[in-house]
Coordinates of C-alpha atoms and ligand atoms in Angstrom, one line a residue:
M1 CA 102.4 43.8 33.0
T2 CA 102.6 45.9 29.9
K3 CA 105.9 47.7 30.6
K4 CA 109.4 46.5 31.5
L5 CA 111.4 47.8 34.4
H6 CA 115.1 47.1 34.9
I7 CA 116.6 48.0 38.3
K8 CA 120.4 47.9 38.8
T9 CA 121.3 48.0 42.5
F10 CA 124.6 49.0 44.1
G11 CA 125.5 49.3 47.8
C12 CA 124.1 47.7 50.9
Q13 CA 121.1 45.5 51.7
M14 CA 119.0 48.6 52.4
N15 CA 119.3 49.4 48.7
V16 CA 118.3 45.8 47.8
Y17 CA 115.2 46.2 49.9
D18 CA 114.5 49.6 48.4
S19 CA 114.9 48.4 44.9
Q20 CA 112.2 45.8 45.5
R21 CA 110.0 48.5 47.0
M22 CA 110.4 50.7 43.9
A23 CA 109.3 47.7 41.8
D24 CA 106.3 47.3 44.1
V25 CA 105.3 50.9 43.8
L26 CA 105.6 50.9 40.0
A27 CA 103.7 47.6 39.5
P28 CA 100.2 49.3 39.6
L29 CA 101.4 51.4 36.6
G30 CA 102.0 48.2 34.6
Y31 CA 105.7 47.8 35.2
G32 CA 107.1 44.3 35.5
A33 CA 110.7 43.4 36.3
T34 CA 113.2 42.4 33.6
D35 CA 116.9 41.4 33.9
S36 CA 117.6 43.0 30.5
A37 CA 118.3 46.7 30.3
E38 CA 118.2 46.5 26.5
T39 CA 114.4 45.8 26.5
A40 CA 113.4 48.0 29.4
D41 CA 110.9 50.9 29.2
M42 CA 112.3 52.2 32.4
I43 CA 115.8 51.8 34.0
I44 CA 116.5 52.7 37.6
L45 CA 120.0 52.8 39.0
N46 CA 119.9 52.5 42.7
T47 CA 123.2 54.0 43.8
C48 CA 125.7 53.9 46.6
H49 CA 127.9 56.8 47.8
I50 CA 129.9 55.0 50.5
R51 CA 133.3 55.0 48.7
E52 CA 134.6 56.9 45.7
K53 CA 134.5 53.8 43.4
A54 CA 130.9 53.3 44.2
A55 CA 130.0 56.7 42.8
E56 CA 132.2 56.3 39.8
K57 CA 130.3 53.2 38.8
L58 CA 127.2 55.3 38.4
Y59 CA 128.6 57.4 35.6
S60 CA 130.0 54.5 33.7
E61 CA 126.7 52.6 33.9
L62 CA 124.8 55.7 32.8
G63 CA 126.9 55.9 29.6
R64 CA 125.8 52.3 28.8
Y65 CA 122.1 53.1 29.4
K66 CA 122.3 56.2 27.2
N67 CA 123.2 53.8 24.3
V68 CA 120.2 51.6 25.2
Q69 CA 118.0 54.7 25.2
D70 CA 119.3 55.9 21.8
Q71 CA 118.9 52.5 20.2
R72 CA 115.4 52.1 21.5
R73 CA 114.5 55.6 20.4
A74 CA 115.8 54.8 16.9
R75 CA 113.3 52.0 16.9
G76 CA 110.4 54.2 18.1
S77 CA 110.4 53.1 21.8
D78 CA 111.3 55.2 24.8
T79 CA 113.3 54.4 27.8
L80 CA 113.0 56.4 31.0
I81 CA 116.2 56.6 33.0
A82 CA 116.1 57.2 36.8
V83 CA 118.9 57.6 39.3
A84 CA 117.9 56.7 42.9
G85 CA 119.8 56.0 46.1
C86 CA 122.6 57.7 47.9
V87 CA 124.5 59.3 45.0
A88 CA 121.2 60.7 43.9
Q89 CA 120.8 62.2 47.4
A90 CA 124.3 63.6 47.6
E91 CA 124.8 64.8 44.0
G92 CA 121.3 65.0 42.6
A93 CA 121.5 68.5 41.2
E94 CA 124.9 67.8 39.6
I95 CA 123.6 64.6 38.0
M96 CA 120.7 66.6 36.6
R97 CA 123.0 69.2 35.2
R98 CA 125.8 66.8 33.9
V99 CA 123.7 64.1 32.5
P100 CA 120.8 65.5 30.4
Y101 CA 119.4 62.2 29.4
V102 CA 118.5 61.3 33.0
D103 CA 114.8 61.8 33.5
I104 CA 114.4 61.3 37.2
V105 CA 116.7 61.8 40.1
L106 CA 115.2 60.7 43.5
G107 CA 116.6 60.3 47.0
P108 CA 116.1 57.3 49.3
Q109 CA 113.2 58.9 51.2
T110 CA 111.0 59.8 48.2
Y111 CA 110.4 56.4 46.6
H112 CA 106.7 56.5 47.4
R113 CA 106.5 59.5 45.0
L114 CA 107.9 57.6 42.1
P115 CA 104.6 57.1 40.2
E116 CA 103.9 60.8 40.4
M117 CA 107.4 61.5 39.0
V118 CA 107.0 59.0 36.2
A119 CA 103.6 60.6 35.3
Q120 CA 105.2 64.1 35.2
V121 CA 108.0 62.9 32.9
T122 CA 105.6 61.0 30.7
R123 CA 103.4 64.1 30.4
A124 CA 106.3 66.2 29.5
R125 CA 107.4 63.7 26.8
D126 CA 103.9 63.8 25.3
V127 CA 104.0 67.5 25.1
K128 CA 107.4 67.3 23.5
S129 CA 106.3 64.8 20.9
N130 CA 103.5 67.3 20.0
G131 CA 106.3 69.7 19.0
V132 CA 106.4 71.9 22.1
N133 CA 109.9 72.8 23.3
C134 CA 110.1 71.1 26.7
R135 CA 113.6 71.7 28.1
G136 CA 114.3 70.7 31.6
Q137 CA 111.5 68.2 31.9
G138 CA 113.6 66.0 34.2
V139 CA 112.3 65.6 37.8
L140 CA 114.5 66.0 40.8
D141 CA 113.2 65.0 44.2
I142 CA 115.8 64.7 47.0
D143 CA 113.6 65.9 49.9
F144 CA 113.6 64.4 53.3
P145 CA 109.8 64.5 53.5
A146 CA 108.0 64.8 56.8
E147 CA 105.8 61.8 55.8
P148 CA 107.7 58.5 56.1
K149 CA 107.8 56.6 52.8
F150 CA 106.9 53.3 54.5
D151 CA 103.4 54.6 55.2
F152 CA 102.7 55.1 51.4
L153 CA 104.2 52.0 49.9
P154 CA 102.0 49.1 48.8
D155 CA 102.3 45.6 50.3
V156 CA 105.7 44.1 49.7
R157 CA 106.0 41.3 47.2
V158 CA 108.3 38.5 48.2
E159 CA 110.1 35.7 46.3
G160 CA 111.7 32.7 48.0
P161 CA 112.0 31.8 51.7
S162 CA 114.4 34.5 52.8
A163 CA 113.5 38.2 52.8
F164 CA 114.8 41.6 54.0
L165 CA 112.6 43.8 56.1
S166 CA 113.7 47.4 56.7
V167 CA 112.8 48.5 60.2
Q168 CA 115.1 51.5 60.6
E169 CA 116.6 54.1 58.3
G170 CA 119.1 56.9 58.5
C171 CA 121.8 57.4 61.2
D172 CA 122.6 60.0 63.8
K173 CA 126.0 58.7 64.7
F174 CA 128.1 60.8 62.3
C175 CA 131.2 58.6 62.2
T176 CA 133.7 61.0 60.6
F177 CA 134.3 58.8 57.5
C178 CA 130.7 58.1 56.6
V179 CA 128.2 59.7 54.2
V180 CA 125.2 57.8 55.5
P181 CA 123.8 60.4 57.9
Y182 CA 123.9 62.9 55.0
T183 CA 122.5 60.6 52.3
R184 CA 119.8 58.8 54.4
G185 CA 119.1 61.5 56.8
A186 CA 118.2 61.4 60.5
E187 CA 117.5 58.1 62.3
Y188 CA 113.9 56.9 61.9
S189 CA 112.3 53.7 63.2
R190 CA 109.1 52.1 61.9
N191 CA 106.5 51.2 64.4
V192 CA 106.3 47.7 65.8
A193 CA 102.8 47.0 64.5
D194 CA 103.8 47.9 60.9
V195 CA 106.9 45.7 61.1
L196 CA 104.9 42.8 62.5
A197 CA 102.3 43.2 59.8
E198 CA 104.9 43.2 57.1
A199 CA 106.6 40.1 58.7
R200 CA 103.3 38.2 58.8
H201 CA 102.5 39.2 55.2
M202 CA 105.9 37.8 54.2
V203 CA 105.5 34.6 56.2
E204 CA 102.1 34.0 54.7
R205 CA 103.8 34.0 51.3
G206 CA 106.4 31.4 52.2
V207 CA 109.2 33.4 53.9
R208 CA 111.0 31.4 56.7
E209 CA 113.9 33.8 57.4
I210 CA 113.8 37.6 57.8
T211 CA 116.8 39.8 58.0
L212 CA 115.9 43.1 59.8
L213 CA 117.6 46.0 58.1
G214 CA 118.8 49.4 59.2
Q215 CA 121.8 51.5 58.6
N216 CA 122.1 51.4 62.4
V217 CA 119.6 48.8 63.1
N218 CA 120.2 48.3 66.8
A219 CA 119.4 52.0 67.4
Y220 CA 115.8 50.9 66.6
H221 CA 113.2 52.5 68.9
G222 CA 109.8 52.0 67.3
R223 CA 106.5 52.9 68.8
R224 CA 104.1 50.1 69.5
N225 CA 101.6 51.4 66.9
S226 CA 101.2 54.7 65.1
G227 CA 100.1 56.4 68.3
S228 CA 102.2 57.3 71.3
G229 CA 103.6 55.0 73.9
R230 CA 107.0 53.8 75.1
P231 CA 109.2 52.9 72.2
A232 CA 110.4 49.3 71.8
G233 CA 114.1 48.5 71.3
L234 CA 115.4 46.0 68.8
G235 CA 115.5 43.2 71.4
E236 CA 111.8 43.7 72.1
L237 CA 111.0 43.8 68.5
I238 CA 112.9 40.5 67.9
R239 CA 110.9 38.8 70.7
E240 CA 107.6 39.9 69.1
L241 CA 108.8 38.7 65.7
A242 CA 109.8 35.4 67.1
D243 CA 106.2 34.8 68.1
V244 CA 105.1 35.0 64.4
D245 CA 104.1 31.5 63.5
G246 CA 106.2 30.1 60.7
L247 CA 109.1 32.6 61.1
D248 CA 112.0 30.3 61.8
R249 CA 115.0 32.5 61.5
I250 CA 115.8 36.1 62.3
R251 CA 118.9 38.1 61.5
Y252 CA 119.6 41.8 61.7
T253 CA 122.2 44.1 60.2
T254 CA 124.0 46.5 60.5
S255 CA 124.7 47.1 64.2
H256 CA 126.7 49.6 66.0
P257 CA 128.7 48.4 69.1
V258 CA 127.4 51.2 71.4
D259 CA 123.7 50.2 70.7
M260 CA 124.1 46.6 71.8
D261 CA 122.0 47.1 74.9
A262 CA 121.1 44.5 77.6
K263 CA 117.7 43.7 76.2
L264 CA 119.2 42.9 72.8
I265 CA 121.9 40.7 74.3
Q266 CA 119.2 39.0 76.3
A267 CA 117.3 38.3 73.1
H268 CA 120.4 36.4 71.8
R269 CA 120.1 34.3 75.0
D270 CA 116.4 33.6 74.8
V271 CA 115.3 33.7 71.2
S272 CA 116.2 30.5 69.4
E273 CA 115.1 32.0 66.0
L274 CA 117.9 34.5 66.3
V275 CA 120.9 33.1 64.5
P276 CA 124.2 32.6 66.5
F277 CA 125.9 35.0 64.2
L278 CA 126.3 38.8 64.2
H279 CA 127.8 41.4 61.9
L280 CA 129.2 44.0 64.3
P281 CA 131.5 46.5 62.5
V282 CA 134.4 47.7 64.6
Q283 CA 136.4 49.6 61.8
S284 CA 139.7 49.7 63.8
G285 CA 141.3 48.1 66.8
S286 CA 143.1 51.2 67.9
D287 CA 141.6 53.6 70.5
N288 CA 143.3 56.5 68.8
I289 CA 141.7 55.8 65.4
L290 CA 138.3 54.9 66.9
H291 CA 138.3 58.3 68.6
R292 CA 139.3 60.1 65.4
M293 CA 136.5 58.2 63.6
N294 CA 134.0 59.3 66.3
R295 CA 132.9 55.7 66.9
R296 CA 132.1 56.5 70.6
H297 CA 133.6 53.4 72.0
T298 CA 137.0 51.9 72.8
R299 CA 138.6 48.6 71.8
D300 CA 137.9 47.3 75.3
D301 CA 134.2 48.4 75.1
Y302 CA 133.9 46.4 71.9
L303 CA 135.6 43.3 73.4
R304 CA 133.2 43.6 76.4
V305 CA 130.2 43.6 74.2
I306 CA 131.4 40.5 72.5
E307 CA 132.1 38.8 75.8
K308 CA 128.5 39.5 76.9
L309 CA 127.1 38.2 73.6
V310 CA 129.1 35.0 73.7
T311 CA 128.1 34.4 77.3
A312 CA 124.5 34.9 76.4
R313 CA 124.8 32.7 73.3
P314 CA 127.7 30.3 73.5
G315 CA 128.9 29.5 70.0
L316 CA 127.9 32.9 68.6
K317 CA 130.3 34.0 65.9
L318 CA 131.1 37.5 64.6
S319 CA 131.8 39.3 61.4
S320 CA 133.0 42.9 61.0
D321 CA 133.9 45.8 58.8
F322 CA 137.3 47.4 58.8
I323 CA 138.8 50.6 57.3
V324 CA 142.5 50.8 56.9
G325 CA 144.5 53.9 56.3
F326 CA 142.2 56.4 58.0
P327 CA 144.1 59.7 58.5
G328 CA 146.5 59.5 61.4
E329 CA 146.7 55.7 61.4
S330 CA 150.2 54.7 62.4
D331 CA 151.9 51.3 62.2
T332 CA 151.1 50.8 65.9
D333 CA 147.4 51.7 65.3
F334 CA 147.3 49.2 62.4
E335 CA 149.0 46.5 64.5
A336 CA 146.3 47.0 67.1
T337 CA 143.7 46.2 64.5
L338 CA 145.6 43.0 63.5
A339 CA 145.8 42.1 67.2
L340 CA 142.0 42.6 67.6
V341 CA 141.3 40.4 64.6
S342 CA 143.5 37.6 66.1
E343 CA 141.8 38.0 69.5
V344 CA 138.2 37.9 68.2
G345 CA 138.7 35.5 65.3
F346 CA 136.0 36.9 63.0
I347 CA 134.6 34.3 60.7
Q348 CA 133.9 36.8 57.9
A349 CA 134.7 40.4 57.3
F350 CA 134.7 43.3 54.8
S351 CA 137.7 45.5 54.7
F352 CA 138.3 48.7 52.8
I353 CA 140.9 51.4 52.2
Y354 CA 139.7 54.7 53.6
S355 CA 138.0 56.8 50.9
P356 CA 137.6 60.5 51.8
R357 CA 134.0 61.5 51.2
P358 CA 133.1 65.1 50.3
G359 CA 131.4 66.9 53.2
T360 CA 132.4 64.4 55.9
P361 CA 134.8 65.6 58.7
G362 CA 137.3 62.9 57.8
A363 CA 137.9 64.4 54.4
S364 CA 139.5 67.5 55.9
L365 CA 141.7 65.6 58.5
A366 CA 145.5 66.0 58.1
D367 CA 148.0 63.1 58.3
R368 CA 146.7 61.3 55.3
V369 CA 148.2 57.8 55.0
P370 CA 150.1 57.3 51.7
E371 CA 148.3 55.1 49.2
D372 CA 151.1 52.4 49.0
V373 CA 150.9 52.1 52.8
Q374 CA 147.1 51.8 52.7
S375 CA 147.2 49.0 50.1
D376 CA 150.0 47.1 52.0
R377 CA 147.9 47.3 55.1
L378 CA 144.8 46.1 53.3
T379 CA 146.7 43.1 51.9
T380 CA 148.0 42.2 55.3
L381 CA 144.7 42.5 57.0
Q382 CA 142.8 40.6 54.4
A383 CA 145.3 37.7 54.5
L384 CA 144.7 37.5 58.3
L385 CA 140.9 37.7 57.9
N386 CA 141.0 35.1 55.2
D387 CA 143.0 32.7 57.4
N388 CA 140.4 33.1 60.2
Q389 CA 137.6 32.5 57.8
Q390 CA 139.1 29.4 56.3
A391 CA 140.0 28.1 59.7
F392 CA 136.4 28.5 60.8
N393 CA 135.1 26.8 57.6
Q394 CA 137.4 23.9 58.2
S395 CA 136.2 23.6 61.8
C396 CA 132.7 23.1 60.5
V397 CA 133.6 19.9 58.7
G398 CA 131.8 17.0 60.5
E399 CA 129.2 19.4 62.1
V400 CA 125.5 19.3 61.5
M401 CA 123.9 22.6 60.7
P402 CA 120.4 23.8 59.8
V403 CA 120.6 25.3 56.3
L404 CA 117.8 27.2 54.6
L405 CA 117.9 25.8 51.1
D406 CA 116.6 28.7 49.0
R407 CA 117.9 27.9 45.5
H408 CA 119.2 25.3 43.1
G409 CA 122.9 24.6 43.0
R410 CA 125.1 24.7 39.9
K411 CA 125.0 20.9 39.3
P412 CA 121.8 19.0 38.4
G413 CA 120.1 17.7 41.6
Q414 CA 122.0 20.1 43.8
L415 CA 120.4 22.5 46.2
A416 CA 122.1 25.5 47.9
G417 CA 121.5 27.8 50.8
R418 CA 123.1 29.6 53.7
S419 CA 124.2 28.2 57.1
P420 CA 123.3 30.2 60.2
Y421 CA 126.8 31.8 59.7
M422 CA 126.0 33.0 56.2
Q423 CA 128.3 30.4 54.7
A424 CA 127.2 29.1 51.2
V425 CA 126.4 25.4 51.5
H426 CA 125.5 23.0 48.7
V427 CA 124.0 19.5 48.9
M428 CA 122.6 16.9 46.6
G429 CA 119.0 16.6 47.8
P430 CA 115.4 16.2 46.7
E431 CA 113.4 19.1 45.2
T432 CA 111.0 18.9 48.1
L433 CA 113.7 20.4 50.4
L434 CA 113.7 23.7 48.4
G435 CA 112.5 26.4 50.7
E436 CA 113.0 24.2 53.8
I437 CA 115.5 24.4 56.6
A438 CA 117.4 21.1 56.3
Q439 CA 119.8 19.5 58.8
L440 CA 123.0 19.1 56.8
R441 CA 126.3 17.5 57.7
I442 CA 129.3 19.4 56.4
I443 CA 131.7 17.1 54.6
E444 CA 134.2 19.5 53.0
A445 CA 135.2 23.2 53.2
L446 CA 135.9 24.6 49.8
P447 CA 137.4 28.1 49.3
N448 CA 134.0 29.8 48.9
S449 CA 131.5 27.3 50.1
L450 CA 130.8 24.2 52.1
S451 CA 129.8 20.9 50.7
A452 CA 127.3 18.9 52.7
I453 CA 125.2 15.7 52.8
L454 CA 121.7 15.3 54.3
A455 CA 122.0 14.4 58.0
S456 CA 119.3 12.0 59.1
P457 CA 117.5 13.2 62.2
D458 CA 118.9 10.4 64.3
A459 CA 122.4 10.7 62.9
G460 CA 123.7 12.1 66.1
G461 CA 126.6 14.5 65.6
R462 CA 127.1 17.8 67.4
S463 CA 124.6 20.4 66.3
M464 CA 126.0 23.9 66.1
Q465 CA 122.5 25.2 66.9
E466 CA 122.6 23.6 70.3
T467 CA 123.3 26.3 72.9
R468 CA 123.4 26.5 76.6
R469 CA 121.3 29.2 78.1
V470 CA 123.0 31.3 80.7
A471 CA 122.2 34.6 82.4
V472 CA 123.5 37.8 80.9
Ligands
SAH1 N1 126.2 51.4 59.6 C1 127.3 50.6 59.5 C2 128.1 50.8 58.3 C3 127.6 51.3 57.0 S1 128.7 51.5 55.7 C4 128.1 50.8 60.7 O1 127.9 51.6 61.5 O2 129.1 50.1 60.9 C5 129.4 49.9 55.5 C6 130.9 49.9 55.7 O3 131.6 50.7 54.7 C7 131.4 50.5 57.0 O4 131.2 49.6 58.1 C8 132.8 50.9 56.7 O5 133.7 49.8 57.0 C9 132.8 51.1 55.2 N2 132.9 52.5 54.9 C10 132.1 53.5 55.2 N3 132.5 54.7 54.8 C11 133.8 54.5 54.3 C12 134.8 55.3 53.7 N4 134.6 56.6 53.6 N5 135.9 54.7 53.2 C13 136.1 53.4 53.3 N6 135.2 52.6 53.9 C14 134.0 53.1 54.3
SF4_2 FE1 127.9 55.5 59.0 FE2 127.3 53.3 60.5 FE3 128.7 55.4 61.5 FE4 126.1 55.7 61.0 S1 127.0 54.3 62.5 S2 127.7 57.2 60.5 S3 125.9 54.4 59.1 S4 129.4 54.0 59.9
F3S3 FE1 125.8 52.9 50.1 FE2 123.8 54.3 50.8 FE3 123.9 51.8 51.6 S1 125.9 55.0 50.6 S2 126.1 51.5 51.7 S3 123.7 52.5 49.5 S4 123.2 53.5 52.8

């Protein structure tokens, strides 16, 4: 590699996957990854628009990269600056206007065109260095092209035993608070054959665990191959993936409660590779707020889905997302959220204060909740969620769990990885276990991780992976 590429990623796992794909598409042009922005020939900011603070971060980061660009120019080197992701999609023209040193602005659906954009900017730079006035040489591409980017990206490069695989993009749900349907566009599912090919490619390169990604991943309905035919749902896709030799663990995120269909629930019953853990955002425990959010389900519907999941896979645990202070949220509505949390006992969760996003229906709703009430509610909710999380972590002490050891721990001789429930676990163990799924006995629950010892295969102990199969 002759040139250095620095990518800074904000937002969700889809962006993490996309950042890797942008690196893949630029590799043939001679770009290799660097962690240091200061030495980079090209910097890409992959942005998130989900909450106000996420977008603010972009402008402060850009200021920092302008200094890098200036300093490198003073030394005779150039730095291309590109803004990708959801802020680029939502505010691309404004970024181009406001930030003249940004060279490329591209939306999430046009990453396969990145080499062409780089070539265009580089050509304009050459012309400029020959003394020609070349104003407005920046490239803006925020199309939702007819051709899916996936068909034009090179083979994915993987590092380590755990990988993301994007199977679905965009969203047609239009929750009233959310920008995703606008920034990522309409729902699109990759076909089954392509997903399987990418999974096999990953497994051949040492991947043991795949997390299937989509903004609304369980709305997945991919064709079997590029031709016609009945689409397969996520449950069917998971069954096919489970047949890939060497793929030991499957996760998927993020799901919407209304798309948890019978086949997907049955996959939780039948597919042992599927972890007994699911992130299923509910946002609120109040029917009134769920309706105002256009979530298309009630609190009871949500509880029923969980009941079916846990019947199918005893021991399955849940995590969720919550928004507090959505317009119209009364004390009673908020209490319904607290009650739901107590009832379900989520083992992890993300919770946020509602952030009105320009262009979404929620932004023009009346009955805004005052900021101090919003932050009080967030504090109360987070305390309860944290209690649940700590209680679950404590309950794991003494259990034996399969942990995918994918990295070194902080201490010499220590390895670290994730439990089936995404808990960080560390253990003293031989280097040969790196990249392996090891049976570990949890001996202590610390605030942010679990401490474990190697469990010998005949050590007995209850295994949290042991599940009883029952009919859905
Ligand atoms: N597709 C997922 C969520 C994607 S966004 C789903 O359907 O649940 C991730 C999380 O960000 C959401 O679950 C929500 O809790 C939060 N979020 C989205 N928009 C928000 C907003 N305007 N204000 C605050 N939180 C928001
Ligand atoms: Fe956003 Fe998720 Fe709702 Fe889609 S389903 S609009 S991604 S919160
Ligand atoms: Fe953010 Fe876009 Fe993901 S808005 S959460 S990066 S889909």
